[in-house]
Amino acid sequence: MARIVTEDIRHFGQHYPKVALIVTASAGGRDGAMTAGWHSSISLKPLLYGVAIAPQRFTYRLIKESREFGINFIPFEQASLAVDIGSSSGEAADKFQRLGIRKEKPLKTGVPILEDAYAAYECRLVDDRPYGDHLWVVGEIVAVHYLEEAFTTAKVLDLERTRPLLYLGGNLYLSSDKDSLTVVKGTA
Amino acid sequence: MARIVTEDIRHFGQHYPKVALIVTASAGGRDGAMTAGWHSSISLKPLLYGVAIAPQRFTYRLIKESREFGINFIPFEQASLAVDIGSSSGEAADKFQRLGIRKEKPLKTGVPILEDAYAAYECRLVDDRPYGDHLWVVGEIVAVHYLEEAFTTAKVLDLERTRPLLYLGGNLYLSSDKDSLTVVKGTA
């Protein structure tokens, strides 16, 4: 196999696939939603979740104003919703109305939670720090929504019932291979 | 389907699956490696990558000293290596020697690059900021290693040849479903 070693990093996508999720926020009577592929859990105590957001995003302005945001995990079958949400700004027109997105009542915040999500986090803003051309927006998870049937009794995603939405780059989406699921114990 | 809405967030894994990768570093003649599931790209200009690391990790001390780290993407077939690397500290014994991990020469830094990786980033430390019980360790990507055959001509992962390693929680690993790969254009 040919090994390439280079400083030319124009093609930056070796780190995919990655779950594509929907970030939501609400402020001043307006709701926003955006698709994000750059995100991670970053602390257990307290439970913190981070997402990279470009500062000009309408959803970011709503987060800044309300100091809250939602993290929504939608299934592979809803890939076109992720693309629809990601391909326009919510400033001119409410995406929830335009795309017919059903909302569920939040528990501890005012953030819109997607009814189509198999799981969602309500977060309170802890930090929003610029790194390069994005802000690293960190929130403490204060409530969780999930479909009981989407997870096993061990509280991991039940791949027989739920297909996570993964992004591969470009306009390519895929899901995970449930038949590859393996308990790995290591050899050392 | 039963919808659970709760403040009880003890079971925190709804955000998986997630690529499991190997963070490497070297300082003072010692090499370190750790498995990480909490990581993300966070900026395009400059290219920045972040990874959450517990402050007591030996690999973090090497990063702090050398101000460099490597991000290594290994295939699903190497899942047991990820578990082996993740299940011990490198302080007492060199994991590279003990586990027989082959190293490749770095281009711009002194970080160990895994020969088994289908892609790897060499990073220079930009920031290490505590968020809760982890540090958010951010590096600028200064060089990329990859197997040419592991990617398509469009520079996305070629799932016919490479099976990414995904972590689901507990000791469960899986890969992606190449047959699910879809060009999604949206409907709106």
mmCIF file of N, CA and C in Angstrom, chain A residues 1-7 9 11-12 14-15 17-19 38-45 47 49 73 76 83-84 99 104 108 114 117 121 127 129 131-134 136 141 143-149 155 159 171-177 180-184 186-188, chain B residues 1-7 9 11-12 14-15 17-19 38-45 47 49 73 76 83-84 99 104 108 114 117 121 127 129 131-134 136 141 143-149 151 155 159 171-177 180-184 186-188:
data_model
loop_
_atom_site.group_PDB
_atom_site.id
_atom_site.type_symbol
_atom_site.label_atom_id
_atom_site.label_comp_id
_atom_site.label_asym_id
_atom_site.label_seq_id
_atom_site.Cartn_x
_atom_site.Cartn_y
_atom_site.Cartn_z
ATOM 1 N N MET A 1 0.855 -1.198 0.000
ATOM 2 C CA MET A 1 0.000 0.000 0.000
ATOM 3 C C MET A 1 0.891 1.249 0.000
ATOM 4 N N ALA A 2 0.507 2.256 -0.749
ATOM 5 C CA ALA A 2 1.306 3.470 -0.846
ATOM 6 C C ALA A 2 1.005 4.387 0.327
ATOM 7 N N ARG A 3 2.061 4.714 1.065
ATOM 8 C CA ARG A 3 1.913 5.580 2.231
ATOM 9 C C ARG A 3 2.214 7.011 1.823
ATOM 10 N N ILE A 4 1.252 7.901 2.024
ATOM 11 C CA ILE A 4 1.458 9.313 1.725
ATOM 12 C C ILE A 4 1.751 10.037 3.044
ATOM 13 N N VAL A 5 2.803 10.838 3.053
ATOM 14 C CA VAL A 5 3.130 11.661 4.226
ATOM 15 C C VAL A 5 3.322 13.068 3.715
ATOM 16 N N THR A 6 2.505 14.000 4.177
ATOM 17 C CA THR A 6 2.493 15.303 3.526
ATOM 18 C C THR A 6 2.104 16.434 4.480
ATOM 19 N N GLU A 7 2.586 17.613 4.122
ATOM 20 C CA GLU A 7 2.139 18.828 4.816
ATOM 21 C C GLU A 7 0.913 19.406 4.118
ATOM 22 N N ILE A 9 -2.532 19.595 3.586
ATOM 23 C CA ILE A 9 -3.693 19.083 4.310
ATOM 24 C C ILE A 9 -4.983 19.725 3.798
ATOM 25 N N HIS A 11 -7.120 18.276 1.882
ATOM 26 C CA HIS A 11 -8.208 17.291 1.956
ATOM 27 C C HIS A 11 -8.279 16.759 3.369
ATOM 28 N N PHE A 12 -9.180 17.301 4.145
ATOM 29 C CA PHE A 12 -9.209 17.063 5.581
ATOM 30 C C PHE A 12 -10.485 16.310 5.929
ATOM 31 N N GLN A 14 -10.036 12.623 7.016
ATOM 32 C CA GLN A 14 -9.596 11.281 7.416
ATOM 33 C C GLN A 14 -10.248 10.845 8.729
ATOM 34 N N HIS A 15 -10.762 11.798 9.493
ATOM 35 C CA HIS A 15 -11.342 11.492 10.806
ATOM 36 C C HIS A 15 -12.796 11.034 10.740
ATOM 37 N N PRO A 17 -15.906 8.378 9.566
ATOM 38 C CA PRO A 17 -17.274 8.843 9.808
ATOM 39 C C PRO A 17 -17.475 9.383 11.227
ATOM 40 N N LYS A 18 -18.530 10.197 11.326
ATOM 41 C CA LYS A 18 -18.835 10.890 12.561
ATOM 42 C C LYS A 18 -20.343 11.067 12.631
ATOM 43 N N VAL A 19 -20.924 10.882 13.810
ATOM 44 C CA VAL A 19 -22.363 11.099 13.977
ATOM 45 C C VAL A 19 -22.702 12.533 13.572
ATOM 46 N N TRP A 38 -19.006 18.250 14.063
ATOM 47 C CA TRP A 38 -17.809 18.480 14.876
ATOM 48 C C TRP A 38 -18.245 18.665 16.309
ATOM 49 N N HIS A 39 -18.210 17.602 17.079
ATOM 50 C CA HIS A 39 -18.762 17.625 18.441
ATOM 51 C C HIS A 39 -18.183 16.463 19.230
ATOM 52 N N SER A 40 -18.229 16.569 20.553
ATOM 53 C CA SER A 40 -17.759 15.474 21.409
ATOM 54 C C SER A 40 -18.214 15.664 22.847
ATOM 55 N N SER A 41 -18.416 14.572 23.559
ATOM 56 C CA SER A 41 -18.459 14.616 25.005
ATOM 57 C C SER A 41 -17.048 14.967 25.472
ATOM 58 N N ILE A 42 -16.946 15.757 26.561
ATOM 59 C CA ILE A 42 -15.599 16.155 27.001
ATOM 60 C C ILE A 42 -15.373 16.022 28.502
ATOM 61 N N SER A 43 -16.412 15.742 29.294
ATOM 62 C CA SER A 43 -16.227 15.543 30.741
ATOM 63 C C SER A 43 -17.368 14.707 31.284
ATOM 64 N N LEU A 44 -17.022 13.866 32.283
ATOM 65 C CA LEU A 44 -18.055 13.053 32.946
ATOM 66 C C LEU A 44 -18.631 13.763 34.165
ATOM 67 N N LYS A 45 -17.759 14.422 34.955
ATOM 68 C CA LYS A 45 -18.199 15.136 36.162
ATOM 69 C C LYS A 45 -17.684 16.548 36.131
ATOM 70 N N LEU A 47 -21.146 16.444 33.490
ATOM 71 C CA LEU A 47 -21.331 15.980 32.118
ATOM 72 C C LEU A 47 -21.312 17.185 31.182
ATOM 73 N N TYR A 49 -20.712 18.607 27.107
ATOM 74 C CA TYR A 49 -20.697 18.281 25.686
ATOM 75 C C TYR A 49 -20.273 19.524 24.920
ATOM 76 N N PHE A 73 -30.017 13.662 18.470
ATOM 77 C CA PHE A 73 -29.515 12.547 17.667
ATOM 78 C C PHE A 73 -30.663 11.957 16.856
ATOM 79 N N PHE A 76 -30.554 7.376 10.920
ATOM 80 C CA PHE A 76 -30.099 7.362 9.527
ATOM 81 C C PHE A 76 -31.245 7.632 8.551
ATOM 82 N N VAL A 83 -29.569 17.165 6.116
ATOM 83 C CA VAL A 83 -29.099 17.958 4.977
ATOM 84 C C VAL A 83 -29.971 19.206 4.799
ATOM 85 N N ASP A 84 -31.292 19.033 4.919
ATOM 86 C CA ASP A 84 -32.197 20.186 4.794
ATOM 87 C C ASP A 84 -31.897 21.239 5.863
ATOM 88 N N LEU A 99 -39.745 23.119 7.439
ATOM 89 C CA LEU A 99 -39.442 21.703 7.208
ATOM 90 C C LEU A 99 -40.411 20.776 7.952
ATOM 91 N N GLU A 104 -40.669 18.606 20.783
ATOM 92 C CA GLU A 104 -41.083 17.992 22.037
ATOM 93 C C GLU A 104 -40.757 18.979 23.150
ATOM 94 N N LYS A 108 -35.797 21.045 31.359
ATOM 95 C CA LYS A 108 -35.081 21.974 32.254
ATOM 96 C C LYS A 108 -34.679 23.276 31.577
ATOM 97 N N LEU A 114 -36.147 17.751 19.182
ATOM 98 C CA LEU A 114 -36.773 17.154 17.997
ATOM 99 C C LEU A 114 -37.499 15.855 18.366
ATOM 100 N N ALA A 117 -35.861 12.712 17.171
ATOM 101 C CA ALA A 117 -34.580 12.283 17.757
ATOM 102 C C ALA A 117 -34.794 11.033 18.604
ATOM 103 N N TYR A 121 -29.971 15.862 24.303
ATOM 104 C CA TYR A 121 -29.467 16.460 25.545
ATOM 105 C C TYR A 121 -29.926 17.912 25.615
ATOM 106 N N ASP A 127 -19.279 27.611 28.232
ATOM 107 C CA ASP A 127 -18.179 28.346 27.615
ATOM 108 C C ASP A 127 -18.409 28.398 26.108
ATOM 109 N N ARG A 129 -15.639 29.441 23.196
ATOM 110 C CA ARG A 129 -14.266 29.920 23.056
ATOM 111 C C ARG A 129 -13.822 29.773 21.609
ATOM 112 N N TYR A 131 -11.625 28.928 18.596
ATOM 113 C CA TYR A 131 -10.436 28.177 18.171
ATOM 114 C C TYR A 131 -10.452 28.251 16.650
ATOM 115 N N GLY A 132 -9.509 29.007 16.075
ATOM 116 C CA GLY A 132 -9.494 29.144 14.625
ATOM 117 C C GLY A 132 -10.777 29.787 14.137
ATOM 118 N N ASP A 133 -11.416 29.175 13.125
ATOM 119 C CA ASP A 133 -12.587 29.792 12.495
ATOM 120 C C ASP A 133 -13.929 29.349 13.111
ATOM 121 N N HIS A 134 -13.879 28.579 14.183
ATOM 122 C CA HIS A 134 -15.105 28.146 14.864
ATOM 123 C C HIS A 134 -15.042 28.502 16.345
ATOM 124 N N TRP A 136 -15.808 26.910 20.076
ATOM 125 C CA TRP A 136 -16.015 25.653 20.767
ATOM 126 C C TRP A 136 -17.046 25.939 21.866
ATOM 127 N N ILE A 141 -24.843 19.130 30.461
ATOM 128 C CA ILE A 141 -26.080 18.400 30.178
ATOM 129 C C ILE A 141 -26.941 18.402 31.445
ATOM 130 N N ALA A 143 -30.500 17.632 31.219
ATOM 131 C CA ALA A 143 -31.610 16.675 31.044
ATOM 132 C C ALA A 143 -31.367 15.853 29.783
ATOM 133 N N VAL A 144 -31.879 14.644 29.802
ATOM 134 C CA VAL A 144 -31.734 13.725 28.669
ATOM 135 C C VAL A 144 -33.113 13.244 28.234
ATOM 136 N N HIS A 145 -33.323 13.193 26.944
ATOM 137 C CA HIS A 145 -34.539 12.602 26.364
ATOM 138 C C HIS A 145 -34.096 11.378 25.576
ATOM 139 N N TYR A 146 -34.808 10.273 25.678
ATOM 140 C CA TYR A 146 -34.484 9.156 24.783
ATOM 141 C C TYR A 146 -35.668 8.206 24.655
ATOM 142 N N LEU A 147 -35.651 7.511 23.539
ATOM 143 C CA LEU A 147 -36.632 6.458 23.326
ATOM 144 C C LEU A 147 -36.148 5.224 24.057
ATOM 145 N N GLU A 148 -36.926 4.743 24.979
ATOM 146 C CA GLU A 148 -36.495 3.599 25.792
ATOM 147 C C GLU A 148 -36.122 2.420 24.894
ATOM 148 N N GLU A 149 -36.912 2.204 23.846
ATOM 149 C CA GLU A 149 -36.698 1.046 22.985
ATOM 150 C C GLU A 149 -35.486 1.177 22.073
ATOM 151 N N LYS A 155 -27.994 0.005 28.317
ATOM 152 C CA LYS A 155 -28.000 1.435 27.994
ATOM 153 C C LYS A 155 -27.061 1.809 26.860
ATOM 154 N N LEU A 159 -28.750 -1.543 18.113
ATOM 155 C CA LEU A 159 -28.565 -1.409 16.661
ATOM 156 C C LEU A 159 -29.579 -2.214 15.872
ATOM 157 N N ASN A 171 -21.327 14.922 0.450
ATOM 158 C CA ASN A 171 -22.745 14.773 0.813
ATOM 159 C C ASN A 171 -23.066 13.294 1.063
ATOM 160 N N LEU A 172 -22.088 12.616 1.643
ATOM 161 C CA LEU A 172 -22.202 11.174 1.878
ATOM 162 C C LEU A 172 -22.570 10.865 3.333
ATOM 163 N N TYR A 173 -23.587 10.049 3.465
ATOM 164 C CA TYR A 173 -24.024 9.601 4.791
ATOM 165 C C TYR A 173 -24.097 8.080 4.787
ATOM 166 N N LEU A 174 -23.964 7.511 5.974
ATOM 167 C CA LEU A 174 -24.066 6.059 6.112
ATOM 168 C C LEU A 174 -24.481 5.738 7.529
ATOM 169 N N SER A 175 -24.603 4.451 7.818
ATOM 170 C CA SER A 175 -24.921 4.039 9.175
ATOM 171 C C SER A 175 -23.901 3.001 9.629
ATOM 172 N N SER A 176 -24.101 2.484 10.820
ATOM 173 C CA SER A 176 -23.170 1.485 11.351
ATOM 174 C C SER A 176 -23.641 0.089 10.954
ATOM 175 N N ASP A 177 -22.713 -0.859 11.051
ATOM 176 C CA ASP A 177 -22.976 -2.244 10.656
ATOM 177 C C ASP A 177 -23.270 -3.059 11.915
ATOM 178 N N SER A 180 -21.376 -6.213 12.720
ATOM 179 C CA SER A 180 -19.961 -6.158 13.115
ATOM 180 C C SER A 180 -19.791 -5.985 14.620
ATOM 181 N N LEU A 181 -20.883 -5.757 15.341
ATOM 182 C CA LEU A 181 -20.789 -5.479 16.788
ATOM 183 C C LEU A 181 -20.067 -6.613 17.515
ATOM 184 N N THR A 182 -19.026 -6.248 18.272
ATOM 185 C CA THR A 182 -18.152 -7.240 18.899
ATOM 186 C C THR A 182 -17.780 -6.797 20.307
ATOM 187 N N VAL A 183 -17.816 -7.714 21.240
ATOM 188 C CA VAL A 183 -17.244 -7.467 22.568
ATOM 189 C C VAL A 183 -15.742 -7.666 22.425
ATOM 190 N N VAL A 184 -14.965 -6.623 22.693
ATOM 191 C CA VAL A 184 -13.515 -6.714 22.538
ATOM 192 C C VAL A 184 -12.876 -6.652 23.914
ATOM 193 N N GLY A 186 -9.449 -7.366 24.423
ATOM 194 C CA GLY A 186 -8.006 -7.130 24.383
ATOM 195 C C GLY A 186 -7.248 -8.429 24.530
ATOM 196 N N THR A 187 -5.949 -8.353 24.283
ATOM 197 C CA THR A 187 -5.134 -9.572 24.295
ATOM 198 C C THR A 187 -3.979 -9.472 25.283
ATOM 199 N N ALA A 188 -3.695 -8.240 25.758
ATOM 200 C CA ALA A 188 -2.468 -8.053 26.570
ATOM 201 C C ALA A 188 -2.712 -8.415 28.034
ATOM 202 N N MET B 1 -43.645 4.063 21.022
ATOM 203 C CA MET B 1 -42.335 4.003 21.698
ATOM 204 C C MET B 1 -42.398 4.851 22.979
ATOM 205 N N ALA B 2 -41.786 4.355 24.035
ATOM 206 C CA ALA B 2 -41.808 5.059 25.315
ATOM 207 C C ALA B 2 -40.718 6.125 25.343
ATOM 208 N N ARG B 3 -41.125 7.356 25.557
ATOM 209 C CA ARG B 3 -40.182 8.470 25.603
ATOM 210 C C ARG B 3 -39.798 8.735 27.051
ATOM 211 N N ILE B 4 -38.513 8.668 27.352
ATOM 212 C CA ILE B 4 -38.019 8.952 28.693
ATOM 213 C C ILE B 4 -37.437 10.368 28.686
ATOM 214 N N VAL B 5 -37.842 11.194 29.640
ATOM 215 C CA VAL B 5 -37.279 12.535 29.789
ATOM 216 C C VAL B 5 -36.855 12.659 31.240
ATOM 217 N N THR B 6 -35.572 12.871 31.477
ATOM 218 C CA THR B 6 -35.079 12.745 32.843
ATOM 219 C C THR B 6 -33.875 13.633 33.120
ATOM 220 N N GLU B 7 -33.723 13.991 34.386
ATOM 221 C CA GLU B 7 -32.501 14.662 34.847
ATOM 222 C C GLU B 7 -31.463 13.632 35.267
ATOM 223 N N ILE B 9 -28.842 11.443 34.566
ATOM 224 C CA ILE B 9 -27.967 11.252 33.413
ATOM 225 C C ILE B 9 -26.788 10.346 33.765
ATOM 226 N N HIS B 11 -26.468 7.256 32.917
ATOM 227 C CA HIS B 11 -26.123 6.466 31.731
ATOM 228 C C HIS B 11 -25.909 7.406 30.560
ATOM 229 N N PHE B 12 -24.650 7.661 30.295
ATOM 230 C CA PHE B 12 -24.295 8.731 29.371
ATOM 231 C C PHE B 12 -23.571 8.115 28.180
ATOM 232 N N GLN B 14 -25.518 8.080 24.869
ATOM 233 C CA GLN B 14 -26.448 8.214 23.749
ATOM 234 C C GLN B 14 -25.758 8.768 22.511
ATOM 235 N N HIS B 15 -24.585 9.395 22.710
ATOM 236 C CA HIS B 15 -23.875 10.032 21.596
ATOM 237 C C HIS B 15 -23.004 9.075 20.796
ATOM 238 N N PRO B 17 -22.378 5.680 18.293
ATOM 239 C CA PRO B 17 -20.972 5.304 18.096
ATOM 240 C C PRO B 17 -20.065 6.475 17.730
ATOM 241 N N LYS B 18 -18.757 6.235 17.976
ATOM 242 C CA LYS B 18 -17.752 7.270 17.785
ATOM 243 C C LYS B 18 -16.449 6.578 17.404
ATOM 244 N N VAL B 19 -15.733 7.167 16.450
ATOM 245 C CA VAL B 19 -14.432 6.598 16.081
ATOM 246 C C VAL B 19 -13.527 6.526 17.320
ATOM 247 N N TRP B 38 -13.229 10.584 22.801
ATOM 248 C CA TRP B 38 -13.782 11.933 22.940
ATOM 249 C C TRP B 38 -12.877 12.902 22.203
ATOM 250 N N HIS B 39 -13.230 13.217 20.978
ATOM 251 C CA HIS B 39 -12.349 14.002 20.107
ATOM 252 C C HIS B 39 -13.168 14.576 18.974
ATOM 253 N N SER B 40 -12.634 15.644 18.349
ATOM 254 C CA SER B 40 -13.318 16.231 17.193
ATOM 255 C C SER B 40 -12.387 17.182 16.464
ATOM 256 N N SER B 41 -12.585 17.314 15.153
ATOM 257 C CA SER B 41 -12.057 18.455 14.418
ATOM 258 C C SER B 41 -12.824 19.677 14.902
ATOM 259 N N ILE B 42 -12.154 20.840 14.994
ATOM 260 C CA ILE B 42 -12.852 22.024 15.520
ATOM 261 C C ILE B 42 -12.622 23.293 14.703
ATOM 262 N N SER B 43 -11.691 23.282 13.743
ATOM 263 C CA SER B 43 -11.480 24.467 12.901
ATOM 264 C C SER B 43 -10.857 24.042 11.584
ATOM 265 N N LEU B 44 -11.224 24.757 10.520
ATOM 266 C CA LEU B 44 -10.638 24.502 9.196
ATOM 267 C C LEU B 44 -9.426 25.385 8.933
ATOM 268 N N LYS B 45 -9.505 26.672 9.353
ATOM 269 C CA LYS B 45 -8.393 27.609 9.126
ATOM 270 C C LYS B 45 -8.030 28.278 10.429
ATOM 271 N N LEU B 47 -6.249 24.305 10.616
ATOM 272 C CA LEU B 47 -6.791 22.977 10.894
ATOM 273 C C LEU B 47 -6.482 22.608 12.338
ATOM 274 N N TYR B 49 -7.508 20.134 15.773
ATOM 275 C CA TYR B 49 -8.154 18.909 16.252
ATOM 276 C C TYR B 49 -8.068 18.908 17.778
ATOM 277 N N PHE B 73 -5.619 6.855 13.323
ATOM 278 C CA PHE B 73 -6.871 6.156 13.015
ATOM 279 C C PHE B 73 -6.550 4.724 12.605
ATOM 280 N N PHE B 76 -10.961 -1.296 12.068
ATOM 281 C CA PHE B 76 -11.779 -2.171 12.925
ATOM 282 C C PHE B 76 -11.052 -3.463 13.274
ATOM 283 N N VAL B 83 -8.094 -1.633 22.630
ATOM 284 C CA VAL B 83 -8.419 -2.042 24.001
ATOM 285 C C VAL B 83 -7.133 -2.259 24.799
ATOM 286 N N ASP B 84 -6.137 -2.921 24.191
ATOM 287 C CA ASP B 84 -4.863 -3.144 24.873
ATOM 288 C C ASP B 84 -4.200 -1.812 25.252
ATOM 289 N N LEU B 99 3.472 -4.178 23.391
ATOM 290 C CA LEU B 99 2.408 -4.623 22.487
ATOM 291 C C LEU B 99 2.913 -4.838 21.059
ATOM 292 N N GLU B 104 6.093 4.541 12.598
ATOM 293 C CA GLU B 104 6.502 5.122 11.336
ATOM 294 C C GLU B 104 7.142 6.471 11.646
ATOM 295 N N LYS B 108 6.977 16.239 10.620
ATOM 296 C CA LYS B 108 7.194 17.605 11.125
ATOM 297 C C LYS B 108 7.369 17.681 12.635
ATOM 298 N N LEU B 114 1.589 5.407 14.203
ATOM 299 C CA LEU B 114 1.377 3.958 14.139
ATOM 300 C C LEU B 114 1.382 3.481 12.685
ATOM 301 N N ALA B 117 -1.953 2.446 11.349
ATOM 302 C CA ALA B 117 -2.988 3.453 11.125
ATOM 303 C C ALA B 117 -3.218 3.649 9.627
ATOM 304 N N TYR B 121 -2.606 12.185 12.063
ATOM 305 C CA TYR B 121 -2.277 13.609 12.053
ATOM 306 C C TYR B 121 -1.120 13.868 13.016
ATOM 307 N N ASP B 127 -3.484 24.492 22.757
ATOM 308 C CA ASP B 127 -4.154 24.817 24.027
ATOM 309 C C ASP B 127 -4.443 23.517 24.776
ATOM 310 N N ARG B 129 -7.000 23.008 28.001
ATOM 311 C CA ARG B 129 -7.871 23.775 28.894
ATOM 312 C C ARG B 129 -8.756 22.814 29.685
ATOM 313 N N TYR B 131 -11.888 21.323 31.271
ATOM 314 C CA TYR B 131 -13.360 21.387 31.281
ATOM 315 C C TYR B 131 -13.805 20.200 32.127
ATOM 316 N N GLY B 132 -14.316 20.446 33.319
ATOM 317 C CA GLY B 132 -14.722 19.351 34.191
ATOM 318 C C GLY B 132 -13.534 18.487 34.545
ATOM 319 N N ASP B 133 -13.688 17.165 34.397
ATOM 320 C CA ASP B 133 -12.636 16.239 34.824
ATOM 321 C C ASP B 133 -11.639 15.888 33.723
ATOM 322 N N HIS B 134 -11.736 16.529 32.575
ATOM 323 C CA HIS B 134 -10.792 16.287 31.484
ATOM 324 C C HIS B 134 -10.171 17.604 31.012
ATOM 325 N N TRP B 136 -9.229 19.695 27.586
ATOM 326 C CA TRP B 136 -9.494 19.746 26.152
ATOM 327 C C TRP B 136 -8.185 20.145 25.481
ATOM 328 N N ILE B 141 -2.901 20.750 13.113
ATOM 329 C CA ILE B 141 -2.408 19.657 12.273
ATOM 330 C C ILE B 141 -1.325 20.208 11.340
ATOM 331 N N ALA B 143 0.983 17.901 9.705
ATOM 332 C CA ALA B 143 1.289 16.894 8.688
ATOM 333 C C ALA B 143 0.240 15.784 8.763
ATOM 334 N N VAL B 144 0.009 15.153 7.638
ATOM 335 C CA VAL B 144 -0.963 14.059 7.534
ATOM 336 C C VAL B 144 -0.269 12.841 6.930
ATOM 337 N N HIS B 145 -0.549 11.682 7.502
ATOM 338 C CA HIS B 145 -0.095 10.407 6.938
ATOM 339 C C HIS B 145 -1.347 9.642 6.521
ATOM 340 N N TYR B 146 -1.342 9.005 5.382
ATOM 341 C CA TYR B 146 -2.471 8.138 5.049
ATOM 342 C C TYR B 146 -2.100 7.125 3.983
ATOM 343 N N LEU B 147 -2.826 6.038 3.997
ATOM 344 C CA LEU B 147 -2.678 5.040 2.955
ATOM 345 C C LEU B 147 -3.487 5.512 1.759
ATOM 346 N N GLU B 148 -2.816 5.668 0.646
ATOM 347 C CA GLU B 148 -3.494 6.200 -0.542
ATOM 348 C C GLU B 148 -4.707 5.335 -0.898
ATOM 349 N N GLU B 149 -4.535 4.018 -0.789
ATOM 350 C CA GLU B 149 -5.609 3.106 -1.184
ATOM 351 C C GLU B 149 -6.789 3.081 -0.218
ATOM 352 N N PHE B 151 -8.449 5.610 0.704
ATOM 353 C CA PHE B 151 -9.363 6.708 0.400
ATOM 354 C C PHE B 151 -9.724 6.704 -1.083
ATOM 355 N N LYS B 155 -11.265 11.623 -1.947
ATOM 356 C CA LYS B 155 -10.605 11.809 -0.646
ATOM 357 C C LYS B 155 -11.518 11.525 0.542
ATOM 358 N N LEU B 159 -14.783 2.669 1.854
ATOM 359 C CA LEU B 159 -15.319 1.656 2.769
ATOM 360 C C LEU B 159 -15.204 0.247 2.216
ATOM 361 N N ASN B 171 -17.571 -2.428 26.440
ATOM 362 C CA ASN B 171 -16.427 -2.954 25.674
ATOM 363 C C ASN B 171 -16.886 -3.373 24.278
ATOM 364 N N LEU B 172 -17.825 -2.588 23.747
ATOM 365 C CA LEU B 172 -18.425 -2.888 22.447
ATOM 366 C C LEU B 172 -17.843 -2.029 21.336
ATOM 367 N N TYR B 173 -17.418 -2.691 20.295
ATOM 368 C CA TYR B 173 -16.879 -2.017 19.114
ATOM 369 C C TYR B 173 -17.625 -2.511 17.874
ATOM 370 N N LEU B 174 -17.643 -1.689 16.861
ATOM 371 C CA LEU B 174 -18.299 -2.069 15.617
ATOM 372 C C LEU B 174 -17.682 -1.263 14.478
ATOM 373 N N SER B 175 -18.175 -1.492 13.265
ATOM 374 C CA SER B 175 -17.718 -0.699 12.137
ATOM 375 C C SER B 175 -18.923 -0.109 11.403
ATOM 376 N N SER B 176 -18.644 0.570 10.315
ATOM 377 C CA SER B 176 -19.737 1.181 9.563
ATOM 378 C C SER B 176 -20.237 0.195 8.505
ATOM 379 N N ASP B 177 -21.421 0.488 8.007
ATOM 380 C CA ASP B 177 -22.076 -0.377 7.020
ATOM 381 C C ASP B 177 -21.870 0.222 5.630
ATOM 382 N N SER B 180 -24.770 0.898 3.312
ATOM 383 C CA SER B 180 -25.728 1.969 3.616
ATOM 384 C C SER B 180 -25.291 3.312 3.032
ATOM 385 N N LEU B 181 -24.081 3.378 2.483
ATOM 386 C CA LEU B 181 -23.536 4.656 1.989
ATOM 387 C C LEU B 181 -24.476 5.280 0.950
ATOM 388 N N THR B 182 -24.846 6.548 1.189
ATOM 389 C CA THR B 182 -25.849 7.199 0.360
ATOM 390 C C THR B 182 -25.458 8.653 0.114
ATOM 391 N N VAL B 183 -25.632 9.078 -1.122
ATOM 392 C CA VAL B 183 -25.520 10.511 -1.421
ATOM 393 C C VAL B 183 -26.857 11.141 -1.022
ATOM 394 N N VAL B 184 -26.802 12.069 -0.074
ATOM 395 C CA VAL B 184 -28.045 12.686 0.397
ATOM 396 C C VAL B 184 -28.067 14.135 -0.056
ATOM 397 N N GLY B 186 -30.991 16.142 0.218
ATOM 398 C CA GLY B 186 -31.997 16.957 0.893
ATOM 399 C C GLY B 186 -33.221 17.089 0.034
ATOM 400 N N THR B 187 -34.293 17.598 0.639
ATOM 401 C CA THR B 187 -35.584 17.644 -0.067
ATOM 402 C C THR B 187 -36.120 19.066 -0.132
ATOM 403 N N ALA B 188 -35.543 19.958 0.673
ATOM 404 C CA ALA B 188 -36.145 21.299 0.811
ATOM 405 C C ALA B 188 -35.671 22.247 -0.284
#
